[in-house]
Short mmCIF file of C-alpha atoms in Angstrom, two decimals:
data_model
loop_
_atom_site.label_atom_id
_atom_site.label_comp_id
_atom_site.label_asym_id
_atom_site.label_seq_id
_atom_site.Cartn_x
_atom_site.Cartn_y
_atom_site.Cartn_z
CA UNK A 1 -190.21 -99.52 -107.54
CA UNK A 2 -186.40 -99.57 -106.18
CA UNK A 3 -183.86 -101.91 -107.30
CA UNK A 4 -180.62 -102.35 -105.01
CA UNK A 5 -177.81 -104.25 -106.45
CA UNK A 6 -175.50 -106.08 -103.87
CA UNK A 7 -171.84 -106.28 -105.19
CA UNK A 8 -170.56 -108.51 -102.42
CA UNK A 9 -172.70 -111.18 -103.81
CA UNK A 10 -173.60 -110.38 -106.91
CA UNK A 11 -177.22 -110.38 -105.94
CA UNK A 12 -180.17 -107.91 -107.07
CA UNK A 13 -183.56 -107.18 -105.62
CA UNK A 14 -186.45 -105.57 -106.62
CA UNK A 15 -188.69 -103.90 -103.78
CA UNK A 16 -192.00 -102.06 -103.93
CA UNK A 17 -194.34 -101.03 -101.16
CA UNK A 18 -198.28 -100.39 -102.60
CA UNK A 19 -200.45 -97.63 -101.66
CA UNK A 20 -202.42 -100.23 -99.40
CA UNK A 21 -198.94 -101.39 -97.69
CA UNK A 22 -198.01 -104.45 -99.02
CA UNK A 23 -194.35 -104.48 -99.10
CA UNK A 24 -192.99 -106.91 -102.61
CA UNK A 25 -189.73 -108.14 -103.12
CA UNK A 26 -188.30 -109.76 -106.31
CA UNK A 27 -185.02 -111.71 -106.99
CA UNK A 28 -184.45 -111.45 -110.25
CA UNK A 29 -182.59 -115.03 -111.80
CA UNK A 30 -182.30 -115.15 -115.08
CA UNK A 31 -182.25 -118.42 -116.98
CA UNK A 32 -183.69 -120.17 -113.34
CA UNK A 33 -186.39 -122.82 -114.77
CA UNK A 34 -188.44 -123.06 -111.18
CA UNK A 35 -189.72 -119.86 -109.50
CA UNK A 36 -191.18 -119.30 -105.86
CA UNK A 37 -193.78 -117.13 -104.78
CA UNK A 38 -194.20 -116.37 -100.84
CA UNK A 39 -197.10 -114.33 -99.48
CA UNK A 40 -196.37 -114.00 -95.96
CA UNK A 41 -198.71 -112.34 -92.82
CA UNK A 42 -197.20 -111.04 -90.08
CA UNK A 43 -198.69 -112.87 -87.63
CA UNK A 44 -197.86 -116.40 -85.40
CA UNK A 45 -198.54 -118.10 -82.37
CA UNK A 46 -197.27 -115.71 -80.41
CA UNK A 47 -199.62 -112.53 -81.22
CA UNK A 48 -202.22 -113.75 -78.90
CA UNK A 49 -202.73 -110.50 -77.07
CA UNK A 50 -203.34 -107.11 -79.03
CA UNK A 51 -205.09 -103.97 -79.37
CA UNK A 52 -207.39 -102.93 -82.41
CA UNK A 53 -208.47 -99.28 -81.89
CA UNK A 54 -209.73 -98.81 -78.74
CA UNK A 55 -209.99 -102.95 -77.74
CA UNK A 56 -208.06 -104.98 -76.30
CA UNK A 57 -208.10 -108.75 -77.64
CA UNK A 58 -207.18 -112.11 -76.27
CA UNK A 59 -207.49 -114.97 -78.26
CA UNK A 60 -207.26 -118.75 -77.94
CA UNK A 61 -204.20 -120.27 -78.44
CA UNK A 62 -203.40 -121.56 -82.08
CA UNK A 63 -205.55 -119.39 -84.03
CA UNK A 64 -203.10 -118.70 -86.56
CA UNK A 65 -202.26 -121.86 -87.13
CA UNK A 66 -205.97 -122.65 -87.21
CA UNK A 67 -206.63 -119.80 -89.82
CA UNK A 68 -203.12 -121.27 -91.87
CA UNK A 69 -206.17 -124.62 -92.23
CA UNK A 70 -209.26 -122.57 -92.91
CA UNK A 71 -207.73 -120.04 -95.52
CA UNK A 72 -207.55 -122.94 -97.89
CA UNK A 73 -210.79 -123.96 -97.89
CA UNK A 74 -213.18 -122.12 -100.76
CA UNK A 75 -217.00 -121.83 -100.90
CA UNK A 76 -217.58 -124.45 -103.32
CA UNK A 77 -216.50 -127.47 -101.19
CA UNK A 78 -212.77 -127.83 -102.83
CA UNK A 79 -209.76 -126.01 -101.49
CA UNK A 80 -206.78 -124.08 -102.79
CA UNK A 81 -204.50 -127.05 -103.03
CA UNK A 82 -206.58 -128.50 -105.61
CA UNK A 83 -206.47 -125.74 -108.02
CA UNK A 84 -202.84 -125.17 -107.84
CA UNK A 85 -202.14 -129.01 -109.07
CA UNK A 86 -204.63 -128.65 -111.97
CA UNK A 87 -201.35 -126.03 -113.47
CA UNK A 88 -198.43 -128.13 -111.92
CA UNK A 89 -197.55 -125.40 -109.11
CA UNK A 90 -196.31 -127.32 -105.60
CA UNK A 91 -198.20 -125.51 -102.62
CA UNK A 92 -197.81 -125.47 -99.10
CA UNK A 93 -197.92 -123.48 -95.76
CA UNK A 94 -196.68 -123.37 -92.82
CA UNK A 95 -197.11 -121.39 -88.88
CA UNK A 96 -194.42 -120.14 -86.47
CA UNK A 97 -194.18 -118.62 -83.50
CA UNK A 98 -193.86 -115.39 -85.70
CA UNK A 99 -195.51 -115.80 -89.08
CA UNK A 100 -197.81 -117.52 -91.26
CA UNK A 101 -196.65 -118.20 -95.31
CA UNK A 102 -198.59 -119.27 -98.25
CA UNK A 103 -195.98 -120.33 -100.79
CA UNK A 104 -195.52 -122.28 -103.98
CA UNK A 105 -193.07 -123.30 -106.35
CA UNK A 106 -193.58 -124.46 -110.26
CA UNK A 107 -192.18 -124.41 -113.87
CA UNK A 108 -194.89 -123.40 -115.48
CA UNK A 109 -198.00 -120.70 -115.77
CA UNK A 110 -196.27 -118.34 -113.15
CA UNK A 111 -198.45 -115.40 -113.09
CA UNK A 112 -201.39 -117.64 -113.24
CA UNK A 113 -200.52 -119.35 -109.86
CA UNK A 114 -199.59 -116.39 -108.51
CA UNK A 115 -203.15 -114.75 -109.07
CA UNK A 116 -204.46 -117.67 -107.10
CA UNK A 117 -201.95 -117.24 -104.35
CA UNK A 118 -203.27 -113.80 -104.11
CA UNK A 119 -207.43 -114.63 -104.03
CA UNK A 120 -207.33 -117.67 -101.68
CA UNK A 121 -205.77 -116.11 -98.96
CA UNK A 122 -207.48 -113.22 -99.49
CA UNK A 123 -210.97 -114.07 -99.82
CA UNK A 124 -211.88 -116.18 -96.51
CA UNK A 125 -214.67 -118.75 -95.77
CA UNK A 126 -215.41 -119.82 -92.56
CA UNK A 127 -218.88 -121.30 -91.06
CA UNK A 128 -219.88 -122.52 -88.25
CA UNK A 129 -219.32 -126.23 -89.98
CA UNK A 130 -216.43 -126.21 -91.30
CA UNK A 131 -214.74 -124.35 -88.43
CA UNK A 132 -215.88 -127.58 -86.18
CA UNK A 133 -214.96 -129.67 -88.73
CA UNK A 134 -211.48 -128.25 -88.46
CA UNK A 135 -211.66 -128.73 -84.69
CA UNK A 136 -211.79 -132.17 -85.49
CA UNK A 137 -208.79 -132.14 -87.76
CA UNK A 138 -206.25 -130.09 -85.81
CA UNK A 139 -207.36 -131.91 -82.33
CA UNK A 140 -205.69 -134.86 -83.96
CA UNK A 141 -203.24 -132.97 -85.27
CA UNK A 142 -202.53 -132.26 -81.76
CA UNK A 143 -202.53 -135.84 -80.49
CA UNK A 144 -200.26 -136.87 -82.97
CA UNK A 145 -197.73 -134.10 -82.36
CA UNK A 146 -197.70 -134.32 -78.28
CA UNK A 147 -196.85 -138.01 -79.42
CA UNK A 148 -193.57 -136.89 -80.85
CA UNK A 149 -190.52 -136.84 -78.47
CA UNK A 150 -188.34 -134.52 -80.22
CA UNK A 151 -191.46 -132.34 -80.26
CA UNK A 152 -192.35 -132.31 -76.38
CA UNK A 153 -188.95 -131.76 -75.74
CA UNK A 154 -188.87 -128.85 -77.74
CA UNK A 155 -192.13 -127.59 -76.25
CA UNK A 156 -191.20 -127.93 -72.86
CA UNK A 157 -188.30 -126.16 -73.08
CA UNK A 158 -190.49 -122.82 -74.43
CA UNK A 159 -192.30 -123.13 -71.56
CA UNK A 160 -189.58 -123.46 -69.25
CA UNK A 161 -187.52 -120.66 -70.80
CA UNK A 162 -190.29 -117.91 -70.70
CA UNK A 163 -192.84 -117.50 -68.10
CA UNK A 164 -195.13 -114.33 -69.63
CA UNK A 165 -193.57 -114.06 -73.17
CA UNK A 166 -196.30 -116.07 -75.40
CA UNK A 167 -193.47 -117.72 -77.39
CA UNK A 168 -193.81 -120.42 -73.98
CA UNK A 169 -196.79 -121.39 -75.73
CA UNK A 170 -197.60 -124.32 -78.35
CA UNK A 171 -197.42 -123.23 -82.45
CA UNK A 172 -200.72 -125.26 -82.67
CA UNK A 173 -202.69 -124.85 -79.25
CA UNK A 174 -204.54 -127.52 -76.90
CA UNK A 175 -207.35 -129.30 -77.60
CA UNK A 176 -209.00 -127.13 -75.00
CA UNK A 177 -208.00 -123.99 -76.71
CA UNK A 178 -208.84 -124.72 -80.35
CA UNK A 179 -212.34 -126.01 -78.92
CA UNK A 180 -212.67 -122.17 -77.57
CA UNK A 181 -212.47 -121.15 -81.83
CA UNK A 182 -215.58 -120.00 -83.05
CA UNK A 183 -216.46 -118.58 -86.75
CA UNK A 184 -216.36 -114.89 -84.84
CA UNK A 185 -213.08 -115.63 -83.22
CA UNK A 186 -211.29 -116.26 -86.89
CA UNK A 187 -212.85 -113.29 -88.64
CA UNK A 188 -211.98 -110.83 -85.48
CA UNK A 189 -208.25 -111.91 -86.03
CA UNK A 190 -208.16 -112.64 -89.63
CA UNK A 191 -209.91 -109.16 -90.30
CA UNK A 192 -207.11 -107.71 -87.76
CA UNK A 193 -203.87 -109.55 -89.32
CA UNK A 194 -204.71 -110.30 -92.90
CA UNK A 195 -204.57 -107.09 -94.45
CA UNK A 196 -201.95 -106.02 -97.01
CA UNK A 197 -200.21 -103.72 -95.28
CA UNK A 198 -199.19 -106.48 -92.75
CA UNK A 199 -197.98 -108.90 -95.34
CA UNK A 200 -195.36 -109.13 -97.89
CA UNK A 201 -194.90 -110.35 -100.94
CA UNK A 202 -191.66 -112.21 -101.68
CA UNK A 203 -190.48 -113.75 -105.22
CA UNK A 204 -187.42 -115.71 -106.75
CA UNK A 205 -186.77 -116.46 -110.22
CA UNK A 206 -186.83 -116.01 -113.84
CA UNK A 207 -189.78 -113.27 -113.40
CA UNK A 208 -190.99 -109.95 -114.19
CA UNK A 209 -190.81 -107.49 -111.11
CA UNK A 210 -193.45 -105.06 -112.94
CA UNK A 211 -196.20 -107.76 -114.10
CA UNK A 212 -196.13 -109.28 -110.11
CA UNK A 213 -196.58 -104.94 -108.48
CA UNK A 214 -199.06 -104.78 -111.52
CA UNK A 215 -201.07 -108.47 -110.05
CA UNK A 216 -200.74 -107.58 -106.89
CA UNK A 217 -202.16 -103.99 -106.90
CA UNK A 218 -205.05 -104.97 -109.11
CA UNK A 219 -205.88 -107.69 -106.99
CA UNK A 220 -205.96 -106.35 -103.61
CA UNK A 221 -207.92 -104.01 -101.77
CA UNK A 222 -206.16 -100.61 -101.68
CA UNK A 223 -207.58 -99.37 -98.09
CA UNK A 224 -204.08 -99.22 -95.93
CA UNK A 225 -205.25 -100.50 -92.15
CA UNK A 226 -203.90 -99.25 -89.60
CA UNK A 227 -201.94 -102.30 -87.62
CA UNK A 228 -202.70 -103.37 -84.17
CA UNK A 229 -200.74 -102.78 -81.10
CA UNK A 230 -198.98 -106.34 -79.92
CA UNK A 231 -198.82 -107.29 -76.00
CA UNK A 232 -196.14 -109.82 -75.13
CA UNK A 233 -195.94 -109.19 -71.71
CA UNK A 234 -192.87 -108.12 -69.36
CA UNK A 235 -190.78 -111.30 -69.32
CA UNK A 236 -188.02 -111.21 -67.21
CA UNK A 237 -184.37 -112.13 -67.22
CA UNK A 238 -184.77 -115.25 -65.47
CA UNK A 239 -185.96 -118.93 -67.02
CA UNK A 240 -189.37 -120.04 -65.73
CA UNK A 241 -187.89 -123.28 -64.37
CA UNK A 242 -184.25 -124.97 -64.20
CA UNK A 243 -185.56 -128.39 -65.47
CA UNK A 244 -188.21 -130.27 -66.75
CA UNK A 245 -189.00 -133.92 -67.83
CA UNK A 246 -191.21 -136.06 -69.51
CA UNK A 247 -191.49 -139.91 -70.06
CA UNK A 248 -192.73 -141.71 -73.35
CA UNK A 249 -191.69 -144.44 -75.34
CA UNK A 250 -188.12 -143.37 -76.61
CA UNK A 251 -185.13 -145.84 -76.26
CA UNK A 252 -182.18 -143.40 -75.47
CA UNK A 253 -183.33 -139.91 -73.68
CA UNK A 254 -183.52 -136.65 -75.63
CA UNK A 255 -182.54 -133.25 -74.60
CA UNK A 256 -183.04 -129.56 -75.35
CA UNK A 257 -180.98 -127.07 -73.04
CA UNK A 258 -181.85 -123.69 -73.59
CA UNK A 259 -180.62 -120.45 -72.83
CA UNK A 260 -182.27 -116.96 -73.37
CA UNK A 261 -181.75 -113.19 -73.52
CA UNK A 262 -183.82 -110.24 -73.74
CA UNK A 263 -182.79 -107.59 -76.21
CA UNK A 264 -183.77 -105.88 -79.43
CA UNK A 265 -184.53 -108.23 -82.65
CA UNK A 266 -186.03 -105.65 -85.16
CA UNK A 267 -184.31 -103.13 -87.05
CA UNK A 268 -180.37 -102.78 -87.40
CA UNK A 269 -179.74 -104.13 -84.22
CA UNK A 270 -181.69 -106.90 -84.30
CA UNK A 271 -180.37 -107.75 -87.59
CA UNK A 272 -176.56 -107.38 -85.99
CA UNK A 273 -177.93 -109.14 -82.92
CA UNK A 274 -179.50 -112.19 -84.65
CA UNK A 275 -176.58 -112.89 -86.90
CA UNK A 276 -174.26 -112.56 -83.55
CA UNK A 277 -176.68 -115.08 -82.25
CA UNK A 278 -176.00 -117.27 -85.46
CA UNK A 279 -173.17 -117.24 -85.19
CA UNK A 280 -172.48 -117.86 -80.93
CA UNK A 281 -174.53 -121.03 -81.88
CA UNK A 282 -172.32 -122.39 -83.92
CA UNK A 283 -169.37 -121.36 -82.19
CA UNK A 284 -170.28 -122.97 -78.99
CA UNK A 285 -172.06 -126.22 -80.24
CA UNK A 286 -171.57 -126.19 -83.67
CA UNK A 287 -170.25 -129.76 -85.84
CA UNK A 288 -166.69 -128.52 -85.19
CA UNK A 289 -166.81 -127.35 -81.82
CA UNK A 290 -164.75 -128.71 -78.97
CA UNK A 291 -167.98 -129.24 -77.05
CA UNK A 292 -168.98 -131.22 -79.93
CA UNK A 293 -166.01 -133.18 -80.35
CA UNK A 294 -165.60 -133.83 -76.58
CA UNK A 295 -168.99 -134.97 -75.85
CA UNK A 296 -169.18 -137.05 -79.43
CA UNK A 297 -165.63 -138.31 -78.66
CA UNK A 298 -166.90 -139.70 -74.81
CA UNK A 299 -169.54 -141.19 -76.20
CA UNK A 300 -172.08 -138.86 -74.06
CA UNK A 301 -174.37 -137.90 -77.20
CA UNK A 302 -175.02 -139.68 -80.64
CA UNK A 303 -174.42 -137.50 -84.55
CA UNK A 304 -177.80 -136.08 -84.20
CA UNK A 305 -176.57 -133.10 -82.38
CA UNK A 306 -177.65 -129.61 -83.05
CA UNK A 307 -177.41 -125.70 -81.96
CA UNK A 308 -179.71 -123.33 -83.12
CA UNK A 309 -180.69 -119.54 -82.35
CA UNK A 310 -184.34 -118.59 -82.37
CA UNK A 311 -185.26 -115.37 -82.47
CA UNK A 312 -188.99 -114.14 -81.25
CA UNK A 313 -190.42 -110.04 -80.92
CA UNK A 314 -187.92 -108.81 -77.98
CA UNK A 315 -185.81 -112.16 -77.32
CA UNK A 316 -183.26 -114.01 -79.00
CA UNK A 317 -183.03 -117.85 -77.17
CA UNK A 318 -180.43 -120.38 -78.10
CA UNK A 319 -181.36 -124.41 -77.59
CA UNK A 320 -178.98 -127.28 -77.70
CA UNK A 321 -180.47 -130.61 -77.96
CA UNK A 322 -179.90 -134.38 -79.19
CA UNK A 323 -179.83 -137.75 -77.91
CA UNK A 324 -177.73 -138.28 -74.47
CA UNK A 325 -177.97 -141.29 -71.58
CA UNK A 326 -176.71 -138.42 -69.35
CA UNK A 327 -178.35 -135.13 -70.10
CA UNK A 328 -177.44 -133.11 -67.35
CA UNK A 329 -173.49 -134.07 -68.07
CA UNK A 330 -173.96 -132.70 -71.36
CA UNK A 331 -175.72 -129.45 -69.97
CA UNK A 332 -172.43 -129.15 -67.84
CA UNK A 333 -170.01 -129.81 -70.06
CA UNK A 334 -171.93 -127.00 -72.12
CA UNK A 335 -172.07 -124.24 -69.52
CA UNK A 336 -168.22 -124.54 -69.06
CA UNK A 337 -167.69 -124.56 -72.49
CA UNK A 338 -170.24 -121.22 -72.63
CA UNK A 339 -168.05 -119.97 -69.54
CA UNK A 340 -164.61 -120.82 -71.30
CA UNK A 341 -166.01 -118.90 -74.83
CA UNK A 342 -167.28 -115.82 -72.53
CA UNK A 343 -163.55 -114.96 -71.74
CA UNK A 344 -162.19 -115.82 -74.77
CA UNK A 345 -162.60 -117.38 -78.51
CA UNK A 346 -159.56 -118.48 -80.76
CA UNK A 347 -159.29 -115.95 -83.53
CA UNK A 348 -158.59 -119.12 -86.32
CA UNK A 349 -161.37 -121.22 -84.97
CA UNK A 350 -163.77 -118.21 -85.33
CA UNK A 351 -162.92 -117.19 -88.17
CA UNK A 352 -163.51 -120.05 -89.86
CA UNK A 353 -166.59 -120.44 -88.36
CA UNK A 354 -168.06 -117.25 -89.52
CA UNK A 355 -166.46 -118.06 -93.40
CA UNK A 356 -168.43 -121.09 -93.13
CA UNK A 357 -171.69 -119.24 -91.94
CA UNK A 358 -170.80 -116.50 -94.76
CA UNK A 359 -170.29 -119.75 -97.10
CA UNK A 360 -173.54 -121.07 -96.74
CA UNK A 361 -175.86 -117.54 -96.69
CA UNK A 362 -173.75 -116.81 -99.94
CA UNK A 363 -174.83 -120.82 -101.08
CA UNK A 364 -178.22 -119.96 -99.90
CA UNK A 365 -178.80 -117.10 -102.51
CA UNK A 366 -179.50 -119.77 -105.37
CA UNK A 367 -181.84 -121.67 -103.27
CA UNK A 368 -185.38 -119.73 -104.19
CA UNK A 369 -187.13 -120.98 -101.51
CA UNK A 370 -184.52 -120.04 -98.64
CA UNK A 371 -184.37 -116.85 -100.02
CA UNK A 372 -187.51 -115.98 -99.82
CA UNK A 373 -188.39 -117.14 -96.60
CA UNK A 374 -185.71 -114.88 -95.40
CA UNK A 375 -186.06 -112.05 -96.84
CA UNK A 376 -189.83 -112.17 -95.74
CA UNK A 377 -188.21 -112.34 -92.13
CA UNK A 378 -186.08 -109.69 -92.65
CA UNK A 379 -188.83 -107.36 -93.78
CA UNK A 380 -191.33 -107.83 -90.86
CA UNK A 381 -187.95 -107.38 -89.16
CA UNK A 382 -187.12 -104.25 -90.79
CA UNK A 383 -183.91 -104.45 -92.91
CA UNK A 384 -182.66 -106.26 -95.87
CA UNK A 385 -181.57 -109.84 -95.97
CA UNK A 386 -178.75 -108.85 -98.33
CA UNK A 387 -177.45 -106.69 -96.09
CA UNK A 388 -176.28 -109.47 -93.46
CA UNK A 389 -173.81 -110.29 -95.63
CA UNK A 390 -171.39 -106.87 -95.36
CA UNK A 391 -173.00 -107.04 -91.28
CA UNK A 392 -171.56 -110.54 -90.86
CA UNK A 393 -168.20 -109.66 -92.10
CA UNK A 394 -168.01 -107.28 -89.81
CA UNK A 395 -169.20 -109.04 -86.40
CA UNK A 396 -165.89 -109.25 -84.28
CA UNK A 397 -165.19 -112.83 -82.01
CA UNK A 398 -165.16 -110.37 -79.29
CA UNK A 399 -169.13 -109.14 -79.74
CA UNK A 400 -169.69 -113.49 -79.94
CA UNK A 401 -167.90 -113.67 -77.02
CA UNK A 402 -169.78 -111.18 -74.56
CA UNK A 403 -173.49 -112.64 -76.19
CA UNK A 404 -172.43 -115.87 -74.71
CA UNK A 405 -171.19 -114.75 -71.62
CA UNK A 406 -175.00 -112.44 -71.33
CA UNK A 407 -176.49 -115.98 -72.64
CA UNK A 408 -175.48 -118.48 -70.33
CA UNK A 409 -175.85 -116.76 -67.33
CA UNK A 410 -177.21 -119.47 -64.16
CA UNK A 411 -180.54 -118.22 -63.84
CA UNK A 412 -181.07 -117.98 -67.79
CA UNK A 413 -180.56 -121.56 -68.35
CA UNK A 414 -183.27 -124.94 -68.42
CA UNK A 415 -182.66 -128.69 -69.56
CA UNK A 416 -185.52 -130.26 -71.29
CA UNK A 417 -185.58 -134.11 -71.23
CA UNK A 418 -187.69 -136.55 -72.60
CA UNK A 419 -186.87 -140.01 -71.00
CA UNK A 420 -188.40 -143.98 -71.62
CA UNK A 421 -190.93 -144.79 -69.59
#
């Protein structure tokens, strides 16, 4: 067990890799009346492709968000939601494009909810019912999504930013592709993924960092697999299309323009990178941007405006969207903008941009469930959430500068629209 104190925000942690691989980490908080629990796999949408031994393995699209479903369920009939609210605890899930977390919050009985964190997810039960039962389920789940605007927009720009890269590919699947999942095809990947030393274990609160490594190791098995090798393909530099649109019942057209870049996310530099990313995002289309002020000021988009960075295994991308009558104005008005910031940011402007990013990770630290979720990021990643503090402090408006000059290059660059019918 290591504990690493952070002065520059008064912060502690408390992490612990087991003999089987399981990496835990604890935030200690003192006097904190809720605590959060996250066990977290390293495995999303996108790990479609991999090798186990000496096989290669394809699998249908949204099988880890189909397995997020099934590992609830438990032999008797009931499911895992329904014995965490017999103690109080609040559960949930969720799937990305990266990972798949088990988490839940309470007041109350800690270690108790923790132990059934631990033996739900990892003691699975899937049949040949229940898995078509759950076709059912998600390929409504599926309907009701694709009937979402802001989702298809969203969607569509994935799959017109990357052409190989799985991240092009829906979080949930098809109906086609979840009607391919079979009883074998869940165990194969669930048996593959869902081993300790491919999760982590990450906890916030008023807590003991010794009882949870003491749960934990009694609970689990101690074998240590060895991990599979991960295909993403070779995507290259270039978007898969320029543009794309869809029609459904909205009143005022939405947008998602997206840029992306190939380059390291894991380790150091992908800790350095992403936070560069972070913070380009905000300088370019961020609440007090020019480009935000301009385009709010003209009336060309309406207060539900956002920038964001997302970050995937080997590519950072950056989307744009909102509400806009004339989407493609706002797509120019954002490449200049990109072009102006690639030769030069204002010192003042960014550096209050980056106190306000340092403002709200340092905000962030008291929020349990933020925390956790990403810290278990930063794990699979390979560093230390902590540690982008001192890294952000350092980042320089020049390094912001040259990412969104590599960003928002012409052929790296698609609009996403979702129009009325």
């Amino acid at each position: 067990m290591k504990e690493n104190s952070y002065l520059s925000c008064n912060q502690k942690m408390i992490s612990h890799t087991c003999g089987n691989g399981l990496k835990i980490c604890v935030f200690p908080k003192p006097g904190f009346r809720r605590a959060y629990a996250m066990l977290a796999v390293n495995y999303g949408s996108v790990d479609i492709t991999f090798t186990s031994g000496n096989e290669e393995y394809t699998s249908p699209l949204g099988v880890a968000h189909f397995l997020e479903h099934k590992v609830f369920e438990q032999p008797d009939g009931g499911n895992a939601l329904q014995t965490f609210a017999k103690t109080g605890a609040s559960p949930n899930a969720f799937t990305s494009k990266t990972m798949t977390a088990y988490h839940f919050s309470g007041t109350e009985k800690f270690m108790h909810n923790l132990e059934i964190l631990l033996d739900f997810v990892t003691s699975p039960y899937f049949t040949v019912e229940n898995v078509a039962k759950e076709q059912g389920i998600i390929g409504q789940e599926i309907s009701m999504v694709n009937d979402r605007p802001g989702w298809k927009v969203y969607e569509n720009l994935m799959s017109s930013l990357y052409s190989v890269h799985p991240a092009k590919d829906s979080i949930i699947g098809t109906v086609e592709s979840i009607g391919k999942i079979t009883r074998e095809t869940l165990f194969k990947c669930y048996n593959t993924f869902y081993v300790p030393s491919n999760m982590t274990l990450c906890v916030a609160g008023d807590v003991s960092a010794e009882k949870i490594i003491a749960t934990a190791e009694s609970m689990l098995s101690r074998e240590r697999i060895v991990l599979p090798a991960r295909d993403y393909g070779c995507e290259p530099a270039h978007v898969a299309r320029a543009f794309v649109e869809e029609r459904m019942e909205t009143a005022i057209p939405l947008f998602g323009i997206g840029a992306k870049c190939m380059l390291r996310t894991d380790g150091e530099d992908g800790m350095r990178n992403r936070l560069v990313a972070e913070l380009a995002a905000d300088v370019l289309a961020g609440p007090s941007s020019r480009l935000y002020a301009k385009l709010y000021g003209n009336g060309d988009i309406g207060a539900e405006f956002d920038a964001e960075a997302m970050v995937l295994p080997g590519s950072i991308a950056m989307m744009i969207s909102g509400e806009s009558r004339n989407p493609q104005k706002v797509l120019d008005e954002a490449v200049a903008a990109a072009q102006s910031l690639a030769t030069d940011i204002d010192y003042s402007y960014f550096n209050r941009i980056k106190k306000a990013n340092l403002g709200a990770s340092l905000r962030s630290l008291d929020r349990v469930k933020s925390l956790c979720h990403e810290q278990v990021e930063a794990t699979f990643a390979g560093y230390d959430y902590l540690d982008t503090i001192d890294v952000m402090n350092e980042i320089s408006a020049a390094e912001v500068s040259a990412f969104i000059g590599k960003m928002f290059k012409e052929d790296r660059i698609s609009l996403s629209v979702v129009s009325g019918k």
